[in-house]
């Protein structure tokens, strides 16, 4: 089951990257991290929750930085 979740997460990230580039990959990581935290909570896997929470935090920071750079761009 863990292998299937990891494969699903990888497919989400690659699909996001293929559709929208870098921002799509960050969105895919965001969704995959949420799925990983839910799976970790259901299966009581502390390492899975820990790494999913780290990925979620990194993706939130990247999304905030992206929007900040978008707003301050002189376009």
PDB file of N, CA and C in Angstrom:
ATOM      1  N   UNK A   1       0.827  -1.195   0.000  1.00  0.00           N
ATOM      2  CA  UNK A   1       0.000   0.000   0.000  1.00  0.00           C
ATOM      3  C   UNK A   1       0.870   1.258   0.000  1.00  0.00           C
ATOM      4  N   UNK A   2       1.951   1.234   0.767  1.00  0.00           N
ATOM      5  CA  UNK A   2       2.833   2.397   0.835  1.00  0.00           C
ATOM      6  C   UNK A   2       3.429   2.691  -0.540  1.00  0.00           C
ATOM      7  N   UNK A   3       3.757   1.645  -1.263  1.00  0.00           N
ATOM      8  CA  UNK A   3       4.325   1.819  -2.600  1.00  0.00           C
ATOM      9  C   UNK A   3       3.310   2.473  -3.531  1.00  0.00           C
ATOM     10  N   UNK A   4       2.041   2.085  -3.429  1.00  0.00           N
ATOM     11  CA  UNK A   4       0.998   2.668  -4.272  1.00  0.00           C
ATOM     12  C   UNK A   4       0.803   4.152  -3.969  1.00  0.00           C
ATOM     13  N   UNK A   5       0.872   4.519  -2.702  1.00  0.00           N
ATOM     14  CA  UNK A   5       0.735   5.925  -2.324  1.00  0.00           C
ATOM     15  C   UNK A   5       1.904   6.722  -2.883  1.00  0.00           C
ATOM     16  N   UNK A   6       3.112   6.200  -2.773  1.00  0.00           N
ATOM     17  CA  UNK A   6       4.281   6.902  -3.296  1.00  0.00           C
ATOM     18  C   UNK A   6       4.225   7.039  -4.820  1.00  0.00           C
ATOM     19  N   UNK A   7       3.748   6.025  -5.505  1.00  0.00           N
ATOM     20  CA  UNK A   7       3.602   6.099  -6.964  1.00  0.00           C
ATOM     21  C   UNK A   7       2.552   7.147  -7.329  1.00  0.00           C
ATOM     22  N   UNK A   8       1.446   7.181  -6.592  1.00  0.00           N
ATOM     23  CA  UNK A   8       0.413   8.184  -6.832  1.00  0.00           C
ATOM     24  C   UNK A   8       0.951   9.588  -6.608  1.00  0.00           C
ATOM     25  N   UNK A   9       1.745   9.773  -5.559  1.00  0.00           N
ATOM     26  CA  UNK A   9       2.341  11.078  -5.289  1.00  0.00           C
ATOM     27  C   UNK A   9       3.258  11.492  -6.439  1.00  0.00           C
ATOM     28  N   UNK A  10       4.072  10.577  -6.918  1.00  0.00           N
ATOM     29  CA  UNK A  10       4.984  10.882  -8.025  1.00  0.00           C
ATOM     30  C   UNK A  10       4.217  11.240  -9.293  1.00  0.00           C
ATOM     31  N   UNK A  11       3.148  10.535  -9.563  1.00  0.00           N
ATOM     32  CA  UNK A  11       2.335  10.835 -10.743  1.00  0.00           C
ATOM     33  C   UNK A  11       1.708  12.215 -10.623  1.00  0.00           C
ATOM     34  N   UNK A  12       1.220  12.585  -9.441  1.00  0.00           N
ATOM     35  CA  UNK A  12       0.654  13.916  -9.231  1.00  0.00           C
ATOM     36  C   UNK A  12       1.683  15.015  -9.484  1.00  0.00           C
ATOM     37  N   UNK A  13       2.874  14.829  -8.971  1.00  0.00           N
ATOM     38  CA  UNK A  13       3.928  15.839  -9.146  1.00  0.00           C
ATOM     39  C   UNK A  13       4.323  15.944 -10.616  1.00  0.00           C
ATOM     40  N   UNK A  14       4.524  14.823 -11.280  1.00  0.00           N
ATOM     41  CA  UNK A  14       4.912  14.855 -12.694  1.00  0.00           C
ATOM     42  C   UNK A  14       3.808  15.407 -13.581  1.00  0.00           C
ATOM     43  N   UNK A  15       2.562  15.105 -13.276  1.00  0.00           N
ATOM     44  CA  UNK A  15       1.445  15.648 -14.041  1.00  0.00           C
ATOM     45  C   UNK A  15       1.362  17.157 -13.878  1.00  0.00           C
ATOM     46  N   UNK A  16       1.519  17.631 -12.656  1.00  0.00           N
ATOM     47  CA  UNK A  16       1.521  19.071 -12.425  1.00  0.00           C
ATOM     48  C   UNK A  16       2.646  19.761 -13.167  1.00  0.00           C
ATOM     49  N   UNK A  17       3.823  19.137 -13.180  1.00  0.00           N
ATOM     50  CA  UNK A  17       4.961  19.705 -13.896  1.00  0.00           C
ATOM     51  C   UNK A  17       4.711  19.718 -15.396  1.00  0.00           C
ATOM     52  N   UNK A  18       4.122  18.657 -15.922  1.00  0.00           N
ATOM     53  CA  UNK A  18       3.865  18.577 -17.357  1.00  0.00           C
ATOM     54  C   UNK A  18       2.806  19.587 -17.796  1.00  0.00           C
ATOM     55  N   UNK A  19       1.844  19.860 -16.947  1.00  0.00           N
ATOM     56  CA  UNK A  19       0.756  20.768 -17.316  1.00  0.00           C
ATOM     57  C   UNK A  19       1.155  22.226 -17.135  1.00  0.00           C
ATOM     58  N   UNK A  20       1.749  22.572 -16.008  1.00  0.00           N
ATOM     59  CA  UNK A  20       1.981  23.987 -15.692  1.00  0.00           C
ATOM     60  C   UNK A  20       3.428  24.343 -15.391  1.00  0.00           C
ATOM     61  N   UNK A  21       4.342  23.458 -15.606  1.00  0.00           N
ATOM     62  CA  UNK A  21       5.739  23.786 -15.349  1.00  0.00           C
ATOM     63  C   UNK A  21       6.075  23.789 -13.867  1.00  0.00           C
ATOM     64  N   UNK A  22       6.949  24.730 -13.470  1.00  0.00           N
ATOM     65  CA  UNK A  22       7.452  24.766 -12.102  1.00  0.00           C
ATOM     66  C   UNK A  22       6.325  24.964 -11.086  1.00  0.00           C
ATOM     67  N   UNK A  23       5.407  25.897 -11.353  1.00  0.00           N
ATOM     68  CA  UNK A  23       4.329  26.136 -10.400  1.00  0.00           C
ATOM     69  C   UNK A  23       3.408  24.918 -10.291  1.00  0.00           C
ATOM     70  N   UNK A  24       3.216  24.206 -11.384  1.00  0.00           N
ATOM     71  CA  UNK A  24       2.419  22.980 -11.346  1.00  0.00           C
ATOM     72  C   UNK A  24       3.070  21.900 -10.511  1.00  0.00           C
ATOM     73  N   UNK A  25       4.407  21.829 -10.570  1.00  0.00           N
ATOM     74  CA  UNK A  25       5.124  20.856  -9.743  1.00  0.00           C
ATOM     75  C   UNK A  25       4.953  21.198  -8.265  1.00  0.00           C
ATOM     76  N   UNK A  26       5.017  22.482  -7.929  1.00  0.00           N
ATOM     77  CA  UNK A  26       4.810  22.896  -6.542  1.00  0.00           C
ATOM     78  C   UNK A  26       3.385  22.566  -6.098  1.00  0.00           C
ATOM     79  N   UNK A  27       2.421  22.782  -6.973  1.00  0.00           N
ATOM     80  CA  UNK A  27       1.037  22.408  -6.660  1.00  0.00           C
ATOM     81  C   UNK A  27       0.888  20.907  -6.479  1.00  0.00           C
ATOM     82  N   UNK A  28       1.587  20.136  -7.308  1.00  0.00           N
ATOM     83  CA  UNK A  28       1.551  18.680  -7.170  1.00  0.00           C
ATOM     84  C   UNK A  28       2.172  18.224  -5.858  1.00  0.00           C
ATOM     85  N   UNK A  29       3.271  18.866  -5.466  1.00  0.00           N
ATOM     86  CA  UNK A  29       3.901  18.538  -4.187  1.00  0.00           C
ATOM     87  C   UNK A  29       2.959  18.886  -3.038  1.00  0.00           C
ATOM     88  N   UNK A  30       2.261  20.014  -3.154  1.00  0.00           N
ATOM     89  CA  UNK A  30       1.304  20.429  -2.127  1.00  0.00           C
ATOM     90  C   UNK A  30       0.210  19.370  -1.945  1.00  0.00           C
ATOM     91  N   UNK A  31      -0.380  18.931  -3.040  1.00  0.00           N
ATOM     92  CA  UNK A  31      -1.445  17.923  -2.971  1.00  0.00           C
ATOM     93  C   UNK A  31      -0.893  16.582  -2.497  1.00  0.00           C
ATOM     94  N   UNK A  32       0.284  16.202  -2.986  1.00  0.00           N
ATOM     95  CA  UNK A  32       0.888  14.932  -2.577  1.00  0.00           C
ATOM     96  C   UNK A  32       1.232  14.950  -1.084  1.00  0.00           C
ATOM     97  N   UNK A  33       1.670  16.092  -0.561  1.00  0.00           N
ATOM     98  CA  UNK A  33       1.988  16.188   0.861  1.00  0.00           C
ATOM     99  C   UNK A  33       0.733  16.032   1.712  1.00  0.00           C
ATOM    100  N   UNK A  34      -0.370  16.608   1.262  1.00  0.00           N
ATOM    101  CA  UNK A  34      -1.633  16.448   2.001  1.00  0.00           C
ATOM    102  C   UNK A  34      -2.062  14.983   1.994  1.00  0.00           C
ATOM    103  N   UNK A  35      -1.966  14.331   0.840  1.00  0.00           N
ATOM    104  CA  UNK A  35      -2.305  12.909   0.748  1.00  0.00           C
ATOM    105  C   UNK A  35      -1.388  12.091   1.653  1.00  0.00           C
ATOM    106  N   UNK A  36      -0.098  12.416   1.661  1.00  0.00           N
ATOM    107  CA  UNK A  36       0.860  11.704   2.507  1.00  0.00           C
ATOM    108  C   UNK A  36       0.573  11.871   3.992  1.00  0.00           C
ATOM    109  N   UNK A  37       0.163  13.071   4.388  1.00  0.00           N
ATOM    110  CA  UNK A  37      -0.167  13.281   5.801  1.00  0.00           C
ATOM    111  C   UNK A  37      -1.420  12.507   6.197  1.00  0.00           C
ATOM    112  N   UNK A  38      -2.391  12.446   5.308  1.00  0.00           N
ATOM    113  CA  UNK A  38      -3.608  11.674   5.594  1.00  0.00           C
ATOM    114  C   UNK A  38      -3.269  10.188   5.692  1.00  0.00           C
ATOM    115  N   UNK A  39      -2.460   9.697   4.741  1.00  0.00           N
ATOM    116  CA  UNK A  39      -2.055   8.288   4.775  1.00  0.00           C
ATOM    117  C   UNK A  39      -1.263   7.985   6.047  1.00  0.00           C
ATOM    118  N   UNK A  40      -0.341   8.870   6.410  1.00  0.00           N
ATOM    119  CA  UNK A  40       0.455   8.667   7.621  1.00  0.00           C
ATOM    120  C   UNK A  40      -0.386   8.664   8.877  1.00  0.00           C
ATOM    121  N   UNK A  41      -1.417   9.514   8.900  1.00  0.00           N
ATOM    122  CA  UNK A  41      -2.300   9.555  10.063  1.00  0.00           C
ATOM    123  C   UNK A  41      -3.137   8.281  10.164  1.00  0.00           C
ATOM    124  N   UNK A  42      -3.603   7.796   9.019  1.00  0.00           N
ATOM    125  CA  UNK A  42      -4.422   6.578   9.027  1.00  0.00           C
ATOM    126  C   UNK A  42      -3.584   5.361   9.413  1.00  0.00           C
ATOM    127  N   UNK A  43      -2.361   5.265   8.894  1.00  0.00           N
ATOM    128  CA  UNK A  43      -1.498   4.105   9.153  1.00  0.00           C
ATOM    129  C   UNK A  43      -0.577   4.290  10.366  1.00  0.00           C
ATOM    130  N   UNK A  44      -0.668   5.435  11.033  1.00  0.00           N
ATOM    131  CA  UNK A  44       0.152   5.746  12.217  1.00  0.00           C
ATOM    132  C   UNK A  44       1.645   5.638  11.909  1.00  0.00           C
ATOM    133  N   UNK A  45       2.034   6.204  10.773  1.00  0.00           N
ATOM    134  CA  UNK A  45       3.437   6.188  10.343  1.00  0.00           C
ATOM    135  C   UNK A  45       4.050   7.566  10.597  1.00  0.00           C
ATOM    136  N   UNK A  46       4.799   7.685  11.690  1.00  0.00           N
ATOM    137  CA  UNK A  46       5.388   8.975  12.051  1.00  0.00           C
ATOM    138  C   UNK A  46       6.395   9.487  11.018  1.00  0.00           C
ATOM    139  N   UNK A  47       7.272   8.644  10.453  1.00  0.00           N
ATOM    140  CA  UNK A  47       8.184   9.173   9.424  1.00  0.00           C
ATOM    141  C   UNK A  47       7.449   9.698   8.189  1.00  0.00           C
ATOM    142  N   UNK A  48       6.380   9.021   7.810  1.00  0.00           N
ATOM    143  CA  UNK A  48       5.608   9.457   6.649  1.00  0.00           C
ATOM    144  C   UNK A  48       4.962  10.806   6.924  1.00  0.00           C
ATOM    145  N   UNK A  49       4.430  10.988   8.117  1.00  0.00           N
ATOM    146  CA  UNK A  49       3.835  12.275   8.498  1.00  0.00           C
ATOM    147  C   UNK A  49       4.906  13.354   8.546  1.00  0.00           C
ATOM    148  N   UNK A  50       6.060  13.037   9.104  1.00  0.00           N
ATOM    149  CA  UNK A  50       7.138  14.019   9.237  1.00  0.00           C
ATOM    150  C   UNK A  50       7.604  14.522   7.877  1.00  0.00           C
ATOM    151  N   UNK A  51       7.871  13.616   6.946  1.00  0.00           N
ATOM    152  CA  UNK A  51       8.362  14.023   5.637  1.00  0.00           C
ATOM    153  C   UNK A  51       7.274  14.699   4.816  1.00  0.00           C
ATOM    154  N   UNK A  52       6.037  14.277   4.987  1.00  0.00           N
ATOM    155  CA  UNK A  52       4.943  14.938   4.277  1.00  0.00           C
ATOM    156  C   UNK A  52       4.726  16.348   4.810  1.00  0.00           C
ATOM    157  N   UNK A  53       4.871  16.523   6.111  1.00  0.00           N
ATOM    158  CA  UNK A  53       4.741  17.861   6.694  1.00  0.00           C
ATOM    159  C   UNK A  53       5.870  18.772   6.222  1.00  0.00           C
ATOM    160  N   UNK A  54       7.066  18.231   6.088  1.00  0.00           N
ATOM    161  CA  UNK A  54       8.190  19.021   5.575  1.00  0.00           C
ATOM    162  C   UNK A  54       7.937  19.432   4.123  1.00  0.00           C
ATOM    163  N   UNK A  55       7.436  18.523   3.314  1.00  0.00           N
ATOM    164  CA  UNK A  55       7.127  18.839   1.917  1.00  0.00           C
ATOM    165  C   UNK A  55       6.007  19.870   1.831  1.00  0.00           C
ATOM    166  N   UNK A  56       5.024  19.768   2.714  1.00  0.00           N
ATOM    167  CA  UNK A  56       3.925  20.731   2.738  1.00  0.00           C
ATOM    168  C   UNK A  56       4.435  22.121   3.103  1.00  0.00           C
ATOM    169  N   UNK A  57       5.301  22.199   4.094  1.00  0.00           N
ATOM    170  CA  UNK A  57       5.851  23.494   4.508  1.00  0.00           C
ATOM    171  C   UNK A  57       6.683  24.113   3.380  1.00  0.00           C
ATOM    172  N   UNK A  58       7.501  23.318   2.724  1.00  0.00           N
ATOM    173  CA  UNK A  58       8.314  23.830   1.626  1.00  0.00           C
ATOM    174  C   UNK A  58       7.435  24.304   0.474  1.00  0.00           C
ATOM    175  N   UNK A  59       6.397  23.555   0.152  1.00  0.00           N
ATOM    176  CA  UNK A  59       5.532  23.962  -0.955  1.00  0.00           C
ATOM    177  C   UNK A  59       4.751  25.226  -0.626  1.00  0.00           C
ATOM    178  N   UNK A  60       4.328  25.394   0.630  1.00  0.00           N
ATOM    179  CA  UNK A  60       3.630  26.621   1.018  1.00  0.00           C
ATOM    180  C   UNK A  60       4.561  27.822   0.910  1.00  0.00           C
ATOM    181  N   UNK A  61       5.809  27.666   1.335  1.00  0.00           N
ATOM    182  CA  UNK A  61       6.790  28.750   1.215  1.00  0.00           C
ATOM    183  C   UNK A  61       7.020  29.090  -0.255  1.00  0.00           C
ATOM    184  N   UNK A  62       7.140  28.087  -1.110  1.00  0.00           N
ATOM    185  CA  UNK A  62       7.353  28.332  -2.540  1.00  0.00           C
ATOM    186  C   UNK A  62       6.152  29.037  -3.170  1.00  0.00           C
ATOM    187  N   UNK A  63       4.944  28.665  -2.783  1.00  0.00           N
ATOM    188  CA  UNK A  63       3.745  29.316  -3.317  1.00  0.00           C
ATOM    189  C   UNK A  63       3.694  30.772  -2.875  1.00  0.00           C
ATOM    190  N   UNK A  64       4.004  31.049  -1.614  1.00  0.00           N
ATOM    191  CA  UNK A  64       4.010  32.427  -1.115  1.00  0.00           C
ATOM    192  C   UNK A  64       5.072  33.246  -1.845  1.00  0.00           C
ATOM    193  N   UNK A  65       6.262  32.697  -2.016  1.00  0.00           N
ATOM    194  CA  UNK A  65       7.315  33.404  -2.747  1.00  0.00           C
ATOM    195  C   UNK A  65       6.926  33.660  -4.197  1.00  0.00           C
ATOM    196  N   UNK A  66       6.293  32.699  -4.827  1.00  0.00           N
ATOM    197  CA  UNK A  66       5.859  32.874  -6.209  1.00  0.00           C
ATOM    198  C   UNK A  66       4.872  34.029  -6.320  1.00  0.00           C
ATOM    199  N   UNK A  67       3.870  34.062  -5.460  1.00  0.00           N
ATOM    200  CA  UNK A  67       2.885  35.135  -5.516  1.00  0.00           C
ATOM    201  C   UNK A  67       3.499  36.480  -5.144  1.00  0.00           C
ATOM    202  N   UNK A  68       4.422  36.493  -4.190  1.00  0.00           N
ATOM    203  CA  UNK A  68       5.098  37.738  -3.830  1.00  0.00           C
ATOM    204  C   UNK A  68       5.902  38.279  -5.009  1.00  0.00           C
ATOM    205  N   UNK A  69       6.628  37.403  -5.691  1.00  0.00           N
ATOM    206  CA  UNK A  69       7.404  37.829  -6.861  1.00  0.00           C
ATOM    207  C   UNK A  69       6.480  38.250  -8.002  1.00  0.00           C
ATOM    208  N   UNK A  70       5.346  37.601  -8.136  1.00  0.00           N
ATOM    209  CA  UNK A  70       4.399  37.952  -9.181  1.00  0.00           C
ATOM    210  C   UNK A  70       3.799  39.333  -8.943  1.00  0.00           C
ATOM    211  N   UNK A  71       3.471  39.633  -7.695  1.00  0.00           N
ATOM    212  CA  UNK A  71       2.874  40.920  -7.364  1.00  0.00           C
ATOM    213  C   UNK A  71       3.882  42.049  -7.525  1.00  0.00           C
ATOM    214  N   UNK A  72       5.129  41.815  -7.154  1.00  0.00           N
ATOM    215  CA  UNK A  72       6.130  42.883  -7.198  1.00  0.00           C
ATOM    216  C   UNK A  72       6.810  43.002  -8.558  1.00  0.00           C
ATOM    217  N   UNK A  73       6.461  42.152  -9.513  1.00  0.00           N
ATOM    218  CA  UNK A  73       7.105  42.235 -10.821  1.00  0.00           C
ATOM    219  C   UNK A  73       6.602  43.484 -11.560  1.00  0.00           C
ATOM    220  N   UNK A  74       7.454  44.131 -12.313  1.00  0.00           N
ATOM    221  CA  UNK A  74       7.068  45.372 -12.989  1.00  0.00           C
ATOM    222  C   UNK A  74       6.292  45.159 -14.287  1.00  0.00           C
ATOM    223  N   UNK A  75       5.788  43.985 -14.527  1.00  0.00           N
ATOM    224  CA  UNK A  75       5.070  43.726 -15.768  1.00  0.00           C
ATOM    225  C   UNK A  75       3.792  44.462 -15.766  1.00  0.00           C
TER     226      UNK A  75
END
